[in-house]
GROMACS .gro file of C-alpha atoms in nm:
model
  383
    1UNK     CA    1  -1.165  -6.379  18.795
    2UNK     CA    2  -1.378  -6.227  18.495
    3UNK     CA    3  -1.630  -6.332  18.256
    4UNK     CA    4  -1.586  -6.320  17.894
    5UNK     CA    5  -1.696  -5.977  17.823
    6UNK     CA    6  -1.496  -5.869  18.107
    7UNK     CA    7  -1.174  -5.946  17.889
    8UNK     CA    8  -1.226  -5.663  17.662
    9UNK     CA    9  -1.171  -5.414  17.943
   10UNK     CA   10  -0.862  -5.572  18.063
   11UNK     CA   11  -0.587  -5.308  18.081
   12UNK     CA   12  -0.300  -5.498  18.231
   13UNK     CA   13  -0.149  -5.832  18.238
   14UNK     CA   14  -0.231  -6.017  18.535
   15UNK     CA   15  -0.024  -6.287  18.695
   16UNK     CA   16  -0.315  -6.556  18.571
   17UNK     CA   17  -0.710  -6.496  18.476
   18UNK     CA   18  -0.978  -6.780  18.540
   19UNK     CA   19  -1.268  -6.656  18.333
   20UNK     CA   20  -1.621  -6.790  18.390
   21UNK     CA   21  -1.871  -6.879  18.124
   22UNK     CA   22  -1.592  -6.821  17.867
   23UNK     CA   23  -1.643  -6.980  17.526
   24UNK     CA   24  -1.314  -7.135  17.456
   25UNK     CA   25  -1.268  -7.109  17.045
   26UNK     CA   26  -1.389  -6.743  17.031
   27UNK     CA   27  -1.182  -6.444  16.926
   28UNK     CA   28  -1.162  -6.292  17.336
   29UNK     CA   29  -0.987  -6.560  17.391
   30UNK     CA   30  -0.765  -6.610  17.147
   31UNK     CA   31  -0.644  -6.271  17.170
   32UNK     CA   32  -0.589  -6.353  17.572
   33UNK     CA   33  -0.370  -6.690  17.480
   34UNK     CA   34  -0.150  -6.440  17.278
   35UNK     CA   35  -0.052  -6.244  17.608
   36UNK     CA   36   0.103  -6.543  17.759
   37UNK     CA   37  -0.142  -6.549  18.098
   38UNK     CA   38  -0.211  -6.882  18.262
   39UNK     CA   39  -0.602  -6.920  18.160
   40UNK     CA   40  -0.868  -7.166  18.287
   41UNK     CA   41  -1.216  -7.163  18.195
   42UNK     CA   42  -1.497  -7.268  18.483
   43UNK     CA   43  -1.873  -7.290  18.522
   44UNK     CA   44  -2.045  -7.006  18.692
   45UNK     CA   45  -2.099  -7.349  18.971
   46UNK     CA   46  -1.741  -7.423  19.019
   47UNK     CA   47  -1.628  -7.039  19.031
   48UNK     CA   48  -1.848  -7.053  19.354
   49UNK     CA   49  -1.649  -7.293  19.504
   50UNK     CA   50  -1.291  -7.061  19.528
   51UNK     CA   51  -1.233  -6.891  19.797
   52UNK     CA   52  -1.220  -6.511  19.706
   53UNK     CA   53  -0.898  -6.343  19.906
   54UNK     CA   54  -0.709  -6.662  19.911
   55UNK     CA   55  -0.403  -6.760  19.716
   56UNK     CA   56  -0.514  -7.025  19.391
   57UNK     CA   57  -0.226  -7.187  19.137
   58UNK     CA   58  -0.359  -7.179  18.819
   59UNK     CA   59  -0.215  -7.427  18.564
   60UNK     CA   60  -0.282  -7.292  18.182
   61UNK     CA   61  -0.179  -7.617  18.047
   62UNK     CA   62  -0.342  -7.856  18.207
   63UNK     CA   63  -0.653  -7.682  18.255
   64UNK     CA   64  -0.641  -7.722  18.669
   65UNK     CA   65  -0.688  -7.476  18.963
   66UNK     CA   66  -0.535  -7.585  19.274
   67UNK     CA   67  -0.682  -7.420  19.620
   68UNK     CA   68  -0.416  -7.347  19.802
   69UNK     CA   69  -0.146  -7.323  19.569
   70UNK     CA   70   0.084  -7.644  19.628
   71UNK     CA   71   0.437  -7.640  19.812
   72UNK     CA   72   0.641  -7.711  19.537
   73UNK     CA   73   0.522  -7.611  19.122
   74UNK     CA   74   0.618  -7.760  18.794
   75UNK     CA   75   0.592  -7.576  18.525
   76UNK     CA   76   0.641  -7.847  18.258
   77UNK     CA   77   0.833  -7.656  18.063
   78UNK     CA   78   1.206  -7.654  17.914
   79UNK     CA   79   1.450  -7.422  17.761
   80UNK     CA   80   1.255  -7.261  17.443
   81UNK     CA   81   1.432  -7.424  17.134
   82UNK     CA   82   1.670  -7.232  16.973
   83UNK     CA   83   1.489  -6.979  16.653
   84UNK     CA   84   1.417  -7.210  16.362
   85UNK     CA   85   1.530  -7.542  16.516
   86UNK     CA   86   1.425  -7.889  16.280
   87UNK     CA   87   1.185  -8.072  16.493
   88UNK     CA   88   1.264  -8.443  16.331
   89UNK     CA   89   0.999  -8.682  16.425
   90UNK     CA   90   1.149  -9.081  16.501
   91UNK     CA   91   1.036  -9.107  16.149
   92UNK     CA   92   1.275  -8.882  15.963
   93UNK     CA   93   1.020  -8.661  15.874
   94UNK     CA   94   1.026  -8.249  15.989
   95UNK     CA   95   0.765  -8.072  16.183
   96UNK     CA   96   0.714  -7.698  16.182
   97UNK     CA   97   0.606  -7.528  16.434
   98UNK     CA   98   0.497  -7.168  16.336
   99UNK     CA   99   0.329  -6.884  16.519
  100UNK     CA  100  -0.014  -6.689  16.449
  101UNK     CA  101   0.067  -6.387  16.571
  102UNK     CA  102  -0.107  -6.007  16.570
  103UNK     CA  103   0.199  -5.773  16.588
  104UNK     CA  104   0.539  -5.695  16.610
  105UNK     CA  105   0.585  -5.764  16.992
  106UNK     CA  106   0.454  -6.130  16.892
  107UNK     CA  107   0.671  -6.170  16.614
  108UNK     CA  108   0.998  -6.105  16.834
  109UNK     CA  109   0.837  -6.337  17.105
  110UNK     CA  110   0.809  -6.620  16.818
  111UNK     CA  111   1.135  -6.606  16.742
  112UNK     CA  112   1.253  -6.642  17.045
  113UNK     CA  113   1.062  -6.914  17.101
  114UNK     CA  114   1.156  -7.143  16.856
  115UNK     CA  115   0.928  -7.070  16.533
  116UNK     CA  116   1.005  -7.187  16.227
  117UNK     CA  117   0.803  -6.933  16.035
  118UNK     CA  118   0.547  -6.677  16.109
  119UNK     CA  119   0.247  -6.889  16.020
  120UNK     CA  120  -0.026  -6.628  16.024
  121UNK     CA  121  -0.033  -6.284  16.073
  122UNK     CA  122  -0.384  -6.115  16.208
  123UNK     CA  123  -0.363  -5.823  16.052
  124UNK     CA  124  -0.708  -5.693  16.098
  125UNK     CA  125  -0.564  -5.594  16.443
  126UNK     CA  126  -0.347  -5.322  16.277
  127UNK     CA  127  -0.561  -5.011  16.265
  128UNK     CA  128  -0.424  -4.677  16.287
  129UNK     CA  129  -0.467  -4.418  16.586
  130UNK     CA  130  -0.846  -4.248  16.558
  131UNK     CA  131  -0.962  -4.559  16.384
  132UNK     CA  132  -0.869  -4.395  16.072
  133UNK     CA  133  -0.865  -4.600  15.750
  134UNK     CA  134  -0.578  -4.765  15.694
  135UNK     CA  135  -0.360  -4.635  15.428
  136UNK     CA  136  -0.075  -4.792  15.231
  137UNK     CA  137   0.177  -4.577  15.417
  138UNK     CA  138   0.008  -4.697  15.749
  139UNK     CA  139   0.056  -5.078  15.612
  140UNK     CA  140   0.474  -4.979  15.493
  141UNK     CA  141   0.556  -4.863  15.834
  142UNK     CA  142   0.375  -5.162  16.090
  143UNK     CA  143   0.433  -5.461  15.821
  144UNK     CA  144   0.797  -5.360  15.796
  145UNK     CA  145   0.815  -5.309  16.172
  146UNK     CA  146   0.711  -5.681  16.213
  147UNK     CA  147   0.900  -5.802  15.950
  148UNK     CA  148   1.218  -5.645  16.110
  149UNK     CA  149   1.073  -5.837  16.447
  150UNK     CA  150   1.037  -6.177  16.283
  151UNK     CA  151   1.387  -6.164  16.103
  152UNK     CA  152   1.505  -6.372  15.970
  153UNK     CA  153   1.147  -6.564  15.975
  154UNK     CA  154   0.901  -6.574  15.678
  155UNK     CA  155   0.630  -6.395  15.726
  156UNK     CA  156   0.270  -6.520  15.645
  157UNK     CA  157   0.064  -6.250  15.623
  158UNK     CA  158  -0.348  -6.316  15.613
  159UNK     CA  159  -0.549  -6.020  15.442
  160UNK     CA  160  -0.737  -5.828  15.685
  161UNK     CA  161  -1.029  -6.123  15.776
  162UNK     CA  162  -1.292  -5.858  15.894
  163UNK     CA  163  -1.605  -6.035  16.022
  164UNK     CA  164  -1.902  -5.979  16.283
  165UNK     CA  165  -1.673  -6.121  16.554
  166UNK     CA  166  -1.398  -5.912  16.450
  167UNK     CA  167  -1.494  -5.566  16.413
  168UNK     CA  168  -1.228  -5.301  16.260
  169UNK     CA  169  -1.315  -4.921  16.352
  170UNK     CA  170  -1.255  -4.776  16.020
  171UNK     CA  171  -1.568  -4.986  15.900
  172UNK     CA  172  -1.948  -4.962  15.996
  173UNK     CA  173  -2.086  -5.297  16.098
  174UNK     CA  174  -2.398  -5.251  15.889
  175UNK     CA  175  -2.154  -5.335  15.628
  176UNK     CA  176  -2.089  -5.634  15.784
  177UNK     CA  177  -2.380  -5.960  15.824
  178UNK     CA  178  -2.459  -6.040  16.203
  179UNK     CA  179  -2.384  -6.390  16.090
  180UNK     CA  180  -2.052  -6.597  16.176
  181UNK     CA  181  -2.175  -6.731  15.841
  182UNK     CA  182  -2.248  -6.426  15.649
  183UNK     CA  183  -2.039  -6.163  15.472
  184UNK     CA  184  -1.613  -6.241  15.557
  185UNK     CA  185  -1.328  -6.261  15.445
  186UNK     CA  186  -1.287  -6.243  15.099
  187UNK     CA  187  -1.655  -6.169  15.054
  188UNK     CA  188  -1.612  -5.818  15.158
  189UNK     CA  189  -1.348  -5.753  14.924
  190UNK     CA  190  -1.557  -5.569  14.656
  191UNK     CA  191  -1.702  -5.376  14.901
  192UNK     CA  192  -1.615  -5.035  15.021
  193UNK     CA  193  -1.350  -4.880  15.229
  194UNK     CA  194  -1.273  -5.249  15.211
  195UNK     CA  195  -1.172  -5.294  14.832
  196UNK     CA  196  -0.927  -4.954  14.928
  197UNK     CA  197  -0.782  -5.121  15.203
  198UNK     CA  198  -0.693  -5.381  15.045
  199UNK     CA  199  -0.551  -5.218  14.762
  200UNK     CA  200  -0.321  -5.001  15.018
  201UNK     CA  201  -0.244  -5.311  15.212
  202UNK     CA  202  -0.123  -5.547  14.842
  203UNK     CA  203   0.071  -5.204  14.731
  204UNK     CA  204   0.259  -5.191  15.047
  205UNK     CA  205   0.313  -5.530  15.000
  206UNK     CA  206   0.437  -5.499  14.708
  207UNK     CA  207   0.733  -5.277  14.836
  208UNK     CA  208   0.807  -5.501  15.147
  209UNK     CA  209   0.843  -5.820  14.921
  210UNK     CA  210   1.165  -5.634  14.795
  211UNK     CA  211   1.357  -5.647  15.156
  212UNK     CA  212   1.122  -5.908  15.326
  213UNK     CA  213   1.008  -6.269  15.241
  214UNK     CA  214   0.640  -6.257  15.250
  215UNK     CA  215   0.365  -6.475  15.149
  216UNK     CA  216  -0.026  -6.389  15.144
  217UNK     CA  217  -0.305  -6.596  15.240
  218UNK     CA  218  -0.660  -6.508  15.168
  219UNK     CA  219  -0.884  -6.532  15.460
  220UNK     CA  220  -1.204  -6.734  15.417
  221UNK     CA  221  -1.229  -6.866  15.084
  222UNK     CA  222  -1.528  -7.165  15.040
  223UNK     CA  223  -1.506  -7.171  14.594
  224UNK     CA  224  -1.199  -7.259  14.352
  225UNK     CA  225  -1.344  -6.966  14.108
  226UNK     CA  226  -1.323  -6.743  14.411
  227UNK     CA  227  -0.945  -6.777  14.476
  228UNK     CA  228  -0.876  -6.759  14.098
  229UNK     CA  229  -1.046  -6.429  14.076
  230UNK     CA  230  -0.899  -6.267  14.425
  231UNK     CA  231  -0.532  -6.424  14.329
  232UNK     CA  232  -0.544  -6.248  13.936
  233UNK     CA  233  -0.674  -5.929  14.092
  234UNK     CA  234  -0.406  -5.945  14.389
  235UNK     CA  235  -0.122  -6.053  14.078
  236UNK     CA  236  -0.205  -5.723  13.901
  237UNK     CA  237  -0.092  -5.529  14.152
  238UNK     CA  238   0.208  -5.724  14.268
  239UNK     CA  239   0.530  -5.679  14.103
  240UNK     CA  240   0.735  -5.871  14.308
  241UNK     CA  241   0.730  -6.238  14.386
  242UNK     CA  242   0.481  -6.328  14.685
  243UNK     CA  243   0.313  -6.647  14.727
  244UNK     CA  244  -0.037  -6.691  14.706
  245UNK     CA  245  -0.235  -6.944  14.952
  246UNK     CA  246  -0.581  -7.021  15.033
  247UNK     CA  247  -0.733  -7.032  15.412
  248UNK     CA  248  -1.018  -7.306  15.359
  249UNK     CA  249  -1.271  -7.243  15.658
  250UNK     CA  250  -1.562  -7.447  15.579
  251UNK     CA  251  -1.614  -7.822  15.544
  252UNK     CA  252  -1.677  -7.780  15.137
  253UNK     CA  253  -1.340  -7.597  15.105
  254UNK     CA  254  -1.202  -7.814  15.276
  255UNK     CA  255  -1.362  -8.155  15.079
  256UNK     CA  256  -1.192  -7.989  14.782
  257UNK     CA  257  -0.871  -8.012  14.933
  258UNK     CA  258  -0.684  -8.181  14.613
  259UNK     CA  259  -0.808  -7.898  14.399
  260UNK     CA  260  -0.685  -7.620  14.586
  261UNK     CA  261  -0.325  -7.733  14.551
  262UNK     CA  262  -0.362  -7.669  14.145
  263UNK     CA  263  -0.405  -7.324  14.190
  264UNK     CA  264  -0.270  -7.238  14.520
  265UNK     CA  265   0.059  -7.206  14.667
  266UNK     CA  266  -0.006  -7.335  14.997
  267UNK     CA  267  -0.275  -7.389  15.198
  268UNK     CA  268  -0.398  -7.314  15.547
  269UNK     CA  269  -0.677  -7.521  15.720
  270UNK     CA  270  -0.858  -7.279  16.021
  271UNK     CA  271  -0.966  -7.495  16.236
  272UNK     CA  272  -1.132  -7.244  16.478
  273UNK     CA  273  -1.417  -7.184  16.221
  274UNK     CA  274  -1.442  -7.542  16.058
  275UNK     CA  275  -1.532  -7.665  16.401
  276UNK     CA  276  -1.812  -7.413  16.383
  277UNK     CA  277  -1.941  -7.482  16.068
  278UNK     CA  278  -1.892  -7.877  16.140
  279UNK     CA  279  -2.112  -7.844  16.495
  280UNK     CA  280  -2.325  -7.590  16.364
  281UNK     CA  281  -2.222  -7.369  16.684
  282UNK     CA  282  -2.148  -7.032  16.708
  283UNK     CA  283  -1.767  -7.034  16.836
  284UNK     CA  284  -1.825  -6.678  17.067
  285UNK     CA  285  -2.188  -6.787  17.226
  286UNK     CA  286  -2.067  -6.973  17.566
  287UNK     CA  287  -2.383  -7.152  17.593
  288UNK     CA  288  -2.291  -7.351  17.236
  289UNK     CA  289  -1.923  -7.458  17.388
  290UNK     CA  290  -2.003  -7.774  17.456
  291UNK     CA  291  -2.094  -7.834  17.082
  292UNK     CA  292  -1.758  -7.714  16.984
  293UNK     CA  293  -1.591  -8.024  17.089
  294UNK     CA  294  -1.197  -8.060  17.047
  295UNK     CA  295  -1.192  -8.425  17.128
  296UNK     CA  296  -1.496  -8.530  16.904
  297UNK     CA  297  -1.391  -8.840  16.681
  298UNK     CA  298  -1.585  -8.678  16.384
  299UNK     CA  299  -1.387  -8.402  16.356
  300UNK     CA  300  -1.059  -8.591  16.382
  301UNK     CA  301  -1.237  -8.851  16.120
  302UNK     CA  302  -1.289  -8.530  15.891
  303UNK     CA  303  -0.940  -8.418  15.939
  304UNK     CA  304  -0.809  -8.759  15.877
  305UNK     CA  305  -1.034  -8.746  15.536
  306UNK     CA  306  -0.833  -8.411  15.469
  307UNK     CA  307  -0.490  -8.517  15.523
  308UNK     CA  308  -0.510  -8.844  15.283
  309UNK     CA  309  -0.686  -8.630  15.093
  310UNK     CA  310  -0.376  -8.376  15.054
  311UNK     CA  311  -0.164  -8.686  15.002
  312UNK     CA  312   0.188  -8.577  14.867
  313UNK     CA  313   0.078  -8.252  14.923
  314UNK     CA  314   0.096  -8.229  15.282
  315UNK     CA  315   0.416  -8.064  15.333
  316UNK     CA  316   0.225  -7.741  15.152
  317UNK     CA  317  -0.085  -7.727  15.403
  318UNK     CA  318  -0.092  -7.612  15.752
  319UNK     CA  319  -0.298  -7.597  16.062
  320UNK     CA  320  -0.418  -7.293  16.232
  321UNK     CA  321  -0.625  -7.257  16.565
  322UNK     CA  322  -0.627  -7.342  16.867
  323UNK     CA  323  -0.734  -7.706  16.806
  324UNK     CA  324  -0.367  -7.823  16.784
  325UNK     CA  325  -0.272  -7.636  17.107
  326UNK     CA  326  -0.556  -7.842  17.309
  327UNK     CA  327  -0.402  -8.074  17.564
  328UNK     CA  328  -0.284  -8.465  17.391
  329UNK     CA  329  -0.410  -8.314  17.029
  330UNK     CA  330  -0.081  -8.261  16.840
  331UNK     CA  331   0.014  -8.649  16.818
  332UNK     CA  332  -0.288  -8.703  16.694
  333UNK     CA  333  -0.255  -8.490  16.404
  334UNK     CA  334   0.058  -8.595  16.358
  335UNK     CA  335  -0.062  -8.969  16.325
  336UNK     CA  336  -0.265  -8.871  16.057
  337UNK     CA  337   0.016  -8.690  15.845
  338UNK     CA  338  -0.024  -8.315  15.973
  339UNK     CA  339   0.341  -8.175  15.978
  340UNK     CA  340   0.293  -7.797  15.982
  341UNK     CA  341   0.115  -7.607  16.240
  342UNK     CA  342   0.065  -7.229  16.291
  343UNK     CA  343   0.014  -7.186  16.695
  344UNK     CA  344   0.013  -6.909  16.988
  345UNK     CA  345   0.373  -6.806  16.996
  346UNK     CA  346   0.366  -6.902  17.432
  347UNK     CA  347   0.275  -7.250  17.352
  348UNK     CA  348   0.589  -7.325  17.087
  349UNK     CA  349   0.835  -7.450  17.356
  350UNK     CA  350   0.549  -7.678  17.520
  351UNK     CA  351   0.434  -7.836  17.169
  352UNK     CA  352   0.869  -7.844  17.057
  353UNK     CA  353   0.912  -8.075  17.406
  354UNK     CA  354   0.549  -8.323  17.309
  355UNK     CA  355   0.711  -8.323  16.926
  356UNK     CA  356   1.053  -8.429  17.082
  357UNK     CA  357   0.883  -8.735  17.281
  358UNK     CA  358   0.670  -8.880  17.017
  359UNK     CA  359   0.703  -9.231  16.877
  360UNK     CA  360   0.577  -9.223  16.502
  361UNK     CA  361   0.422  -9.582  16.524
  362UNK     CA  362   0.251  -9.461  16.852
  363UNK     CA  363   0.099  -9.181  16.692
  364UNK     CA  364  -0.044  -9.352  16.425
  365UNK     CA  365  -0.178  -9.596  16.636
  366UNK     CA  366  -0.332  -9.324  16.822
  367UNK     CA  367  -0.453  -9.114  16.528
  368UNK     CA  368  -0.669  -9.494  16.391
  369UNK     CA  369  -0.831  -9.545  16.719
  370UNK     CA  370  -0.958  -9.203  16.788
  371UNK     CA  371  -1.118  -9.185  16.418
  372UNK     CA  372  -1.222  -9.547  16.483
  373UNK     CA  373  -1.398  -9.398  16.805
  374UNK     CA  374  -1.782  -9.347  16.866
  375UNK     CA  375  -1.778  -9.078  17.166
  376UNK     CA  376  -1.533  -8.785  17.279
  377UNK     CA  377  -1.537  -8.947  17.646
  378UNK     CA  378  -1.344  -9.323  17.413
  379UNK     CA  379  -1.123  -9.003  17.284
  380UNK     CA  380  -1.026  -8.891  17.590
  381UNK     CA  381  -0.965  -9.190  17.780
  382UNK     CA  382  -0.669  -9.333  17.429
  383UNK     CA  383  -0.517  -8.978  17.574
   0.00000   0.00000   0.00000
């Protein structure tokens, strides 16, 4: 049992965590979904209740801890699907299920789970040894590495997204605003080490596009001028074909949708930090959790908004975060049109077996009456 700063620390992989006081969109515990541990978050009040010394069954998926551990355990799960299986919905149409991934362990994981792509690749988390800055040699030999991992995946790869809840060593965090709304993503791009780093990072790129398929997705961007002028200076110094998308972050972006698909690629939707700006809640302070509802009917209302607004579209814009991983989300989102998502490599088989069960009608069905929904509690009950 640990808290949420306690995670940091955490030098092995444990059979299965409960953390107390955790906030559940925030970046400790993303990075803890990606190990694969059974994780349930508790109140401080309910962690009192376990018995310390005695044997607990912690279910990951469900949420549940079970003192003692029942007789007889099922998991849930079936055989992982095999790499880059269609997932055809009873409507003809194709879901992908992709992973967001930090690494090259993760990418080998994703394939052999099932994904169809490598949706997102974190790669802020690559730093070299000493916290040195990263070089375009450094970025050759780990990108490569992964991309041998992922074979014969695409690979998605997000610019380093450095922020105040992501520190990288190589950079002081005066650089950085103490503000989950302050200066990220793209908006430390012109600033240095960063504008070197990303230099090294497009010219290794650059190389790798010649033995890999790669795309690149610029973190954070909120303005259409914004991505024009980050895409023509990322173009100058690519030689070789790479797609170009746009993560949207922020409600504006995000109303803007239609635009976006005139000068971008693709597009990814992060859900993790639109639910922050929508509730106005930090997504690392525990004490704001309860604001960062995954079951609220205006945020499936806003995401309904998005999807007819990417109309014919769709099939180029994809989901990121944990939002889609949350327990009876995914038909939801699939009601409203969603057919891409980019999700925790561990949790591909579970969301493959929900995608395999769905009735299209039902979905839909589903997907109305949760917008058409005044409180999370009406949301939770349709589930």
């Amino acid at each position: 049992m640990l808290t949420q700063t306690e995670l940091t620390a955490l030098d092995f992989k444990p059979a299965a965590i409960i953390v107390t006081g955790g906030a559940p969109f925030s970046h400790p515990m993303i990075r803890l979904l990606a190990l694969g541990v059974p994780t349930v978050l508790v109140s401080a009040q309910t962690a009192r209740h376990l018995e310390y010394g005695k044997a607990v069954f912690v279910d990951g998926l469900n949420g549940t801890i079970t003192q003692p551990p029942p007789s007889k355990v099922n998991t849930g799960l079936g055989p992982a699907p095999p790499p880059a299986a269609p997932l055809i919905l009873s409507d003809g149409s194709e879901v992908q299920l992709r992973a967001s991934i930090c690494g090259r362990e993760e990418a080998s994981q994703a394939v052999n789970h099932g994904a169809a792509a490598i949706g997102l690749v974190r790669t802020e988390f690559l730093v070299p040894d000493q916290g040195r800055i990263p070089d375009a040699a450094f970025y050759r030999s780990v990108l490569s590495a992964l991309c041998d991992a992922a074979r014969p995946l695409s690979v998605t790869l997000r610019l380093p997204d450095i922020s105040q809840d992501k520190p990288v060593p190589w950079l002081e965090q005066t650089i950085v605003a103490a503000s989950p709304l302050g200066l990220l993503g793209v908006r430390l791009f012109d600033k240095e080490p960063v504008t070197s780093v990303i230099n090294a990072f497009v010219d290794a790129v650059n190389e790798l596009a010649k033995s890999y398929s790669i795309n690149l997705l610029l973190p954070y961007v909120t303005q259409l001028e914004e991505f024009r002028y980050w895409r023509s200076v990322l173009e100058r110094r690519l030689h070789n074909k790479v797609s170009i998308g746009a993560m949207l972050e922020s409600p504006a972006a995000i109303l803007a949708l239609p635009h976006w698909f005139e000068i971008a690629d693709f597009v990814a939707i992060g859900c993790n930090d639109l639910m922050q700006c929508l509730f106005a809640a930090d997504r690392d302070i525990a004490e704001l959790s309860p604001y960062l509802d995954a079951y609220s009917p205006q945020l499936f209302l806003f995401l309904q908004q998005a999807a007819n607004a990417a109309g014919d579209h769709i099939d180029r814009l994809q989901l990121c975060g944990l939002l889609s991983q949350r327990p009876g989300v995914l038909p939801i989102l699939l009601g409203m049109g969603f057919r891409a998502f980019s999700v925790a490599p561990v949790m591909l088989p579970y969301l493959a077996q929900t995608v395999k069960q769905i009735d299209m009608a039902d979905a839909r069905a589903l997907a109305q009456q949760v917008c058409e929904a005044k409180h999370h509690h009406q949301v939770r009950e349709l589930l």
